[in-house]
CSV table of C-alpha atoms and ligand atoms in Angstrom, one decimal:
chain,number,residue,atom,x,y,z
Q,1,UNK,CA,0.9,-17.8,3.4
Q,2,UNK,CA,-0.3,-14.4,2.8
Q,3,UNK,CA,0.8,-11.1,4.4
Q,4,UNK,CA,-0.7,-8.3,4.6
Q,5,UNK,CA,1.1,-5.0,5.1
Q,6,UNK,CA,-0.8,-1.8,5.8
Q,7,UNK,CA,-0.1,2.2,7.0
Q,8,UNK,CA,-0.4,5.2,6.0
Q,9,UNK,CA,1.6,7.6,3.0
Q,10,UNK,CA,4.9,7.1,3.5
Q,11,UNK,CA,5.6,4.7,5.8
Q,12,UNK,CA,7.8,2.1,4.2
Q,13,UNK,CA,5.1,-0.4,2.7
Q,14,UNK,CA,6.1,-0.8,-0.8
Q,15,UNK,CA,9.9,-0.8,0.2
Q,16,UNK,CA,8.9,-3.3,2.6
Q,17,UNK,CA,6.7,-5.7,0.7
Q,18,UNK,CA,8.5,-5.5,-2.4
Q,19,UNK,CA,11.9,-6.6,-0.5
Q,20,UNK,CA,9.9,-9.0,1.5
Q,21,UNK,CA,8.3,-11.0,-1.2
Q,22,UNK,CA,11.6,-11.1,-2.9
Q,23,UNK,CA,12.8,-12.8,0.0
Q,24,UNK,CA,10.1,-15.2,0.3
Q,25,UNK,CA,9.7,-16.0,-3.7
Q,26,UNK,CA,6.0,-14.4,-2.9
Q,27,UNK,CA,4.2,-12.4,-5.4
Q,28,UNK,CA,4.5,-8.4,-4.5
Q,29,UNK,CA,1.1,-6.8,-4.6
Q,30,UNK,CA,0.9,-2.8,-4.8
Q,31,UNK,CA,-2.7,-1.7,-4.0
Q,32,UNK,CA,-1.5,1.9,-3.5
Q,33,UNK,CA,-0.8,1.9,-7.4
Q,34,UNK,CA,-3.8,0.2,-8.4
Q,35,UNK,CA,-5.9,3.2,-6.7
Q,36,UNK,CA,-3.0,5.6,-8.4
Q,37,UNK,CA,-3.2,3.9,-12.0
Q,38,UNK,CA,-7.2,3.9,-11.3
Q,39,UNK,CA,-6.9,7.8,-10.3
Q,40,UNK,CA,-4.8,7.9,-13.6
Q,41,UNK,CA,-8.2,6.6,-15.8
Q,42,UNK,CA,-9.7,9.3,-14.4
Q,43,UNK,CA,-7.4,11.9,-15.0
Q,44,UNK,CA,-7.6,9.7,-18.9
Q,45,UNK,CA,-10.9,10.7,-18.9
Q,46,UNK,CA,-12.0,6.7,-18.3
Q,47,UNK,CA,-14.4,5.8,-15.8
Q,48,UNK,CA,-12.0,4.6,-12.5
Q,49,UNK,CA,-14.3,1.9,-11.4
Q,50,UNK,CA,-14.4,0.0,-14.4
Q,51,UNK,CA,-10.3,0.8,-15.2
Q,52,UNK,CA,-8.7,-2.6,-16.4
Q,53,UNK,CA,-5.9,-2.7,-14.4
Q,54,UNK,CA,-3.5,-5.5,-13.9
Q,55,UNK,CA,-0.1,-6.5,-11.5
Q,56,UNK,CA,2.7,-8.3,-13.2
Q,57,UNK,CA,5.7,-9.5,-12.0
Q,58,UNK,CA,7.6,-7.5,-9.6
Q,59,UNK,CA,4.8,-5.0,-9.0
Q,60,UNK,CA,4.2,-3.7,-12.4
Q,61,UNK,CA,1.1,-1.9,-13.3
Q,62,UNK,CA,-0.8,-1.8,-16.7
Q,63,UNK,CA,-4.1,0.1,-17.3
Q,64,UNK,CA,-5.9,-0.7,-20.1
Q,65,UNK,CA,-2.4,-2.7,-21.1
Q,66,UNK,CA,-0.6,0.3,-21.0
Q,67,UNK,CA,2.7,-0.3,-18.2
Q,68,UNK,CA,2.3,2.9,-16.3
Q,69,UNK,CA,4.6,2.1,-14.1
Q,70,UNK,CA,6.5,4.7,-14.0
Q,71,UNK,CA,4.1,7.2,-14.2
Q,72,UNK,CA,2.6,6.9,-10.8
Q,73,UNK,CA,4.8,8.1,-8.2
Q,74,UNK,CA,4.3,11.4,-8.9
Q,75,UNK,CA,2.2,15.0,-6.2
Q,76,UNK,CA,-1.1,15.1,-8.3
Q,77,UNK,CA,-1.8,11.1,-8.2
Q,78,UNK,CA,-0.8,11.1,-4.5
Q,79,UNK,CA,-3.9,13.2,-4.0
Q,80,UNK,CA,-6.0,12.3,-6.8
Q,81,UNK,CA,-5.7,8.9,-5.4
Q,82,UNK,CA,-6.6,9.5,-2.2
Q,83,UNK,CA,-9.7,11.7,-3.5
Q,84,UNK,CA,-11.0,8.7,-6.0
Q,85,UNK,CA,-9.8,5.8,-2.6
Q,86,UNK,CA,-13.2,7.5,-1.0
Q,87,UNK,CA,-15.3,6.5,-3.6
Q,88,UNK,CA,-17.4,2.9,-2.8
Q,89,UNK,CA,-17.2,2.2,-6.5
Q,90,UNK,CA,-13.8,2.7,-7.4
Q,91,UNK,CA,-13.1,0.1,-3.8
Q,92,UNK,CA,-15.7,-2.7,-5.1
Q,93,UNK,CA,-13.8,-2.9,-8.5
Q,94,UNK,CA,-10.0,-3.1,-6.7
Q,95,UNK,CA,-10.7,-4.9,-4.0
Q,96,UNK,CA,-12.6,-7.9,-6.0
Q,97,UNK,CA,-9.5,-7.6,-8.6
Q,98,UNK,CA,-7.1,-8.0,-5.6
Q,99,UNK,CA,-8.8,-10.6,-3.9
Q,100,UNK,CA,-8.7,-12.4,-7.6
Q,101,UNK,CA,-4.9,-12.1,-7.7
Q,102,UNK,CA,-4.0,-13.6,-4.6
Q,103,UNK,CA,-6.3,-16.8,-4.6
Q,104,UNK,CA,-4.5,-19.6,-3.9
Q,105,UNK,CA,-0.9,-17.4,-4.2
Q,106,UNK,CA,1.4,-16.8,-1.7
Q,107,UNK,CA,1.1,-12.8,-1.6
Q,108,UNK,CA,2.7,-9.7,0.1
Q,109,UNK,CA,-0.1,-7.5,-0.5
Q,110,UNK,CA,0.4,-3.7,0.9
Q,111,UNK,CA,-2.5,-1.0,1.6
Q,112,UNK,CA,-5.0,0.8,3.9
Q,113,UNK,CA,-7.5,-1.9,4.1
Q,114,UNK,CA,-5.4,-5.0,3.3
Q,115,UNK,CA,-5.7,-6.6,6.5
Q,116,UNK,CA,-8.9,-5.7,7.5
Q,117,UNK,CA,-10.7,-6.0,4.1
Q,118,UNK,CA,-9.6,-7.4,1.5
Q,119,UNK,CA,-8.0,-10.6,3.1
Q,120,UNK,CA,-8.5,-10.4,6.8
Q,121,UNK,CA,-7.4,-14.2,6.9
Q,122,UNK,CA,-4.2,-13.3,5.8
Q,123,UNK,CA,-1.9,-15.3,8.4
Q,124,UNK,CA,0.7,-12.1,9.1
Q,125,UNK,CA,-0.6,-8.7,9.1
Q,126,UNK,CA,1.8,-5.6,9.9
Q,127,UNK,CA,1.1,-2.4,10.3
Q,128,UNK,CA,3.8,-0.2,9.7
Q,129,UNK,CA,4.0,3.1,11.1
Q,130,UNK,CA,6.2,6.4,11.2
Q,131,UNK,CA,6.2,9.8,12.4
Q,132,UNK,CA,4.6,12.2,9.8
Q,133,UNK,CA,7.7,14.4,10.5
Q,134,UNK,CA,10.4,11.5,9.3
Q,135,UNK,CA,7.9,10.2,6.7
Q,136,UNK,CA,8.1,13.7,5.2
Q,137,UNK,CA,12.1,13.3,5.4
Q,138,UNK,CA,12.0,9.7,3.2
Q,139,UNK,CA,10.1,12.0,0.8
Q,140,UNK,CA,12.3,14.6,0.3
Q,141,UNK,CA,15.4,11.9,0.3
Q,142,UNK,CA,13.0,9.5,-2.6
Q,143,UNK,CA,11.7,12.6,-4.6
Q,144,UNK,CA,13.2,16.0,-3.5
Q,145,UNK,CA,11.3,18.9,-3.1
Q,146,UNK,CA,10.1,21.1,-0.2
Q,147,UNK,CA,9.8,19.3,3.5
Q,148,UNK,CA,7.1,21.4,4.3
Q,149,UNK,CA,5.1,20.7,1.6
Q,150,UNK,CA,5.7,16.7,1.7
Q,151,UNK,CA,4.4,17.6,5.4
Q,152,UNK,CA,1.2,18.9,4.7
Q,153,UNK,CA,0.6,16.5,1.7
Q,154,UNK,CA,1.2,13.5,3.9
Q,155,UNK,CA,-1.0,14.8,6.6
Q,156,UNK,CA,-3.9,15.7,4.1
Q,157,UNK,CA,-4.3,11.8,3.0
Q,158,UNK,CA,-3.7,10.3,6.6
Q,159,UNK,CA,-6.5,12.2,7.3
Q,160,UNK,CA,-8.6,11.6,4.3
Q,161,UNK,CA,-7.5,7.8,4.6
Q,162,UNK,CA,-8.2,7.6,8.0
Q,163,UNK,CA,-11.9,8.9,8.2
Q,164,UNK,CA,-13.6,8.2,4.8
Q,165,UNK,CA,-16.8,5.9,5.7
Q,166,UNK,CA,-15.6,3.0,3.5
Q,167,UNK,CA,-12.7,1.1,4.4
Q,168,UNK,CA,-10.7,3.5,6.6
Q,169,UNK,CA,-7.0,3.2,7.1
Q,170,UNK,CA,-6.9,1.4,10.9
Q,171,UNK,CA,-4.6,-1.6,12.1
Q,172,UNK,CA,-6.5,-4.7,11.9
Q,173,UNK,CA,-7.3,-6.1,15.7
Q,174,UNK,CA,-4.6,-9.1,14.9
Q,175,UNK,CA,-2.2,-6.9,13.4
Q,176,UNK,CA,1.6,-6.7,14.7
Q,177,UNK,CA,2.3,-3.0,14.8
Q,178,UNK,CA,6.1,-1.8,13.5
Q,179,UNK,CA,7.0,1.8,14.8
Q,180,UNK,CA,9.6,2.4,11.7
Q,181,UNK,CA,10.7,6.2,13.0
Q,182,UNK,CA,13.7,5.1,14.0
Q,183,UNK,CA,14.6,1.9,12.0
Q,184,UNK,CA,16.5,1.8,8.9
Q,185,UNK,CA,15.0,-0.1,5.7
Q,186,UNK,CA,17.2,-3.4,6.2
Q,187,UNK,CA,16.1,-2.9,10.0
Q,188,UNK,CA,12.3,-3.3,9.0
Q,189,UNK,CA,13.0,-6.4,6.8
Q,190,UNK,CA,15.0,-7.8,9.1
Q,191,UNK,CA,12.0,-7.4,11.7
Q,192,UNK,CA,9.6,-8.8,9.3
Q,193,UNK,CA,11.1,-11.8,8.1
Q,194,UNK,CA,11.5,-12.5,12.0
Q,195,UNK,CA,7.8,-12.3,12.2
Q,196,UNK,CA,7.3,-14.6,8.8
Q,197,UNK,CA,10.2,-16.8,10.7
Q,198,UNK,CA,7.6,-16.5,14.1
Q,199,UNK,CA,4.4,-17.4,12.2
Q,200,UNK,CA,5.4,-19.9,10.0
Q,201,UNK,CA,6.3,-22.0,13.4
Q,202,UNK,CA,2.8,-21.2,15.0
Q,203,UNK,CA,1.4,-22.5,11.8
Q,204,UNK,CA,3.4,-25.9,12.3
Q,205,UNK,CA,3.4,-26.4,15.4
A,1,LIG,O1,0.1,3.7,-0.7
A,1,LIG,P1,-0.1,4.8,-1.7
A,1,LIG,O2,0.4,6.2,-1.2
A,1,LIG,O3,0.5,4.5,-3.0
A,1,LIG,O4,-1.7,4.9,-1.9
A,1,LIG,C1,-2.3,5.9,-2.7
A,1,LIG,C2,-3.7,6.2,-2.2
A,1,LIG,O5,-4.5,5.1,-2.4
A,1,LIG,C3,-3.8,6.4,-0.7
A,1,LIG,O6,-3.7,7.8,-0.3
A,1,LIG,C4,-5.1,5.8,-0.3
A,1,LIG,C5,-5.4,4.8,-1.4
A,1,LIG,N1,-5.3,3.4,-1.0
A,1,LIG,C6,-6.4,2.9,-0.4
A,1,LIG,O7,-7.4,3.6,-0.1
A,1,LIG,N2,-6.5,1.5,-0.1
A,1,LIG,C7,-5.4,0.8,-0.4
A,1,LIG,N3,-5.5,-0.5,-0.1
A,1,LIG,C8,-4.2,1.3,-1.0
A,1,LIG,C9,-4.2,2.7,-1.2
């Protein structure tokens, strides 16, 4: 089966799909760091649409073989990947890579367009959402820093996401839609594996 888990900044995905897959023995696919390592080429001075960029095990980047990993959670590739997300090139070259990993895989694969894009046949799509507000709160509790400034960054690319022309963030039409402002972490997986739990019997039956 695949699953496709999509929202906006913040929200919970790569928590979620990264505990999820380990769950299921599924591979855990992070397309928000393939558009950070991509914006990361750029920043390289390397063209981001033709970055090579490759998921191993467990979620781990490389660009250009390089494991920058750990290099992308940080305030300047949250935007710049969000700026270099708008452009049609830099989608064309992830999306076909990402489509490429999870033939004939069993994937968690978490996003903007995941679900409505890049495998729309996926059996589960979820579409996790939060209050900006308490969004801006797991920030400050992940990275530290000021809460109004995670505020206005998070609100910045929902809004970029959510209105570029090419792939904008939106909940597929089959998508089950999670409301995680109130729910703790275990909470959400908990949910989720309910709704694996829920498919999987469809699918049977
Ligand atoms: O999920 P994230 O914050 O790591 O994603 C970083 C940026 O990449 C996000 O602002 C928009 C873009 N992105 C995208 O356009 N499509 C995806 N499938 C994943 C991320």
């Amino acid at each position: 089966m695949k699953i496709a888990i999509d929202g906006p900044a913040a929200a919970g995905k790569t928590t979620l799909a990264r505990s999820l897959a380990r769950e299921l023995g599924y591979l855990f696919v992070p397309t928000g760091a393939m558009y950070r390592a991509a914006a990361l080429a750029k920043k390289r001075g390397l063209p981001p649409e033709q970055a090579r960029i490759e998921v191993r095990e467990g979620g781990r980047i490389l660009l250009e073989g390089e494991d920058v990993t750990d290099l992308l959670a940080s305030p300047d590739l949250d935007e710049l990947s969000s700026q270099v997300a708008v452009d049609s090139a830099v989608r064309r070259h992830l999306v076909a890579l990402q489509r490429q990993i999870a033939a004939g895989r069993q994937v968690v694969m978490e996003g903007r367009d995941i679900g409505t894009v890049v495998l729309p046949d996926a059996e589960l799509k979820l579409f996790l959402w939060a209050e900006p507000e308490e969004r801006a709160r797991r920030r400050v509790a992940e990275r530290g820093g000021d809460f109004q400034e995670h505020l206005a960054a998070i609100r910045r690319r929902d809004e970029r996401d959510s209105t570029r022309e090419d792939s904008p963030l939106r909940p597929a039409p089959d998508a089950v839609i999670l409301d995680t402002t109130a729910l703790s972490p275990e909470e959400v997986l908990a949910q989720a594996v309910r709704l694996v739990e829920e498919r999987r019997a469809q699918l049977a039956g």
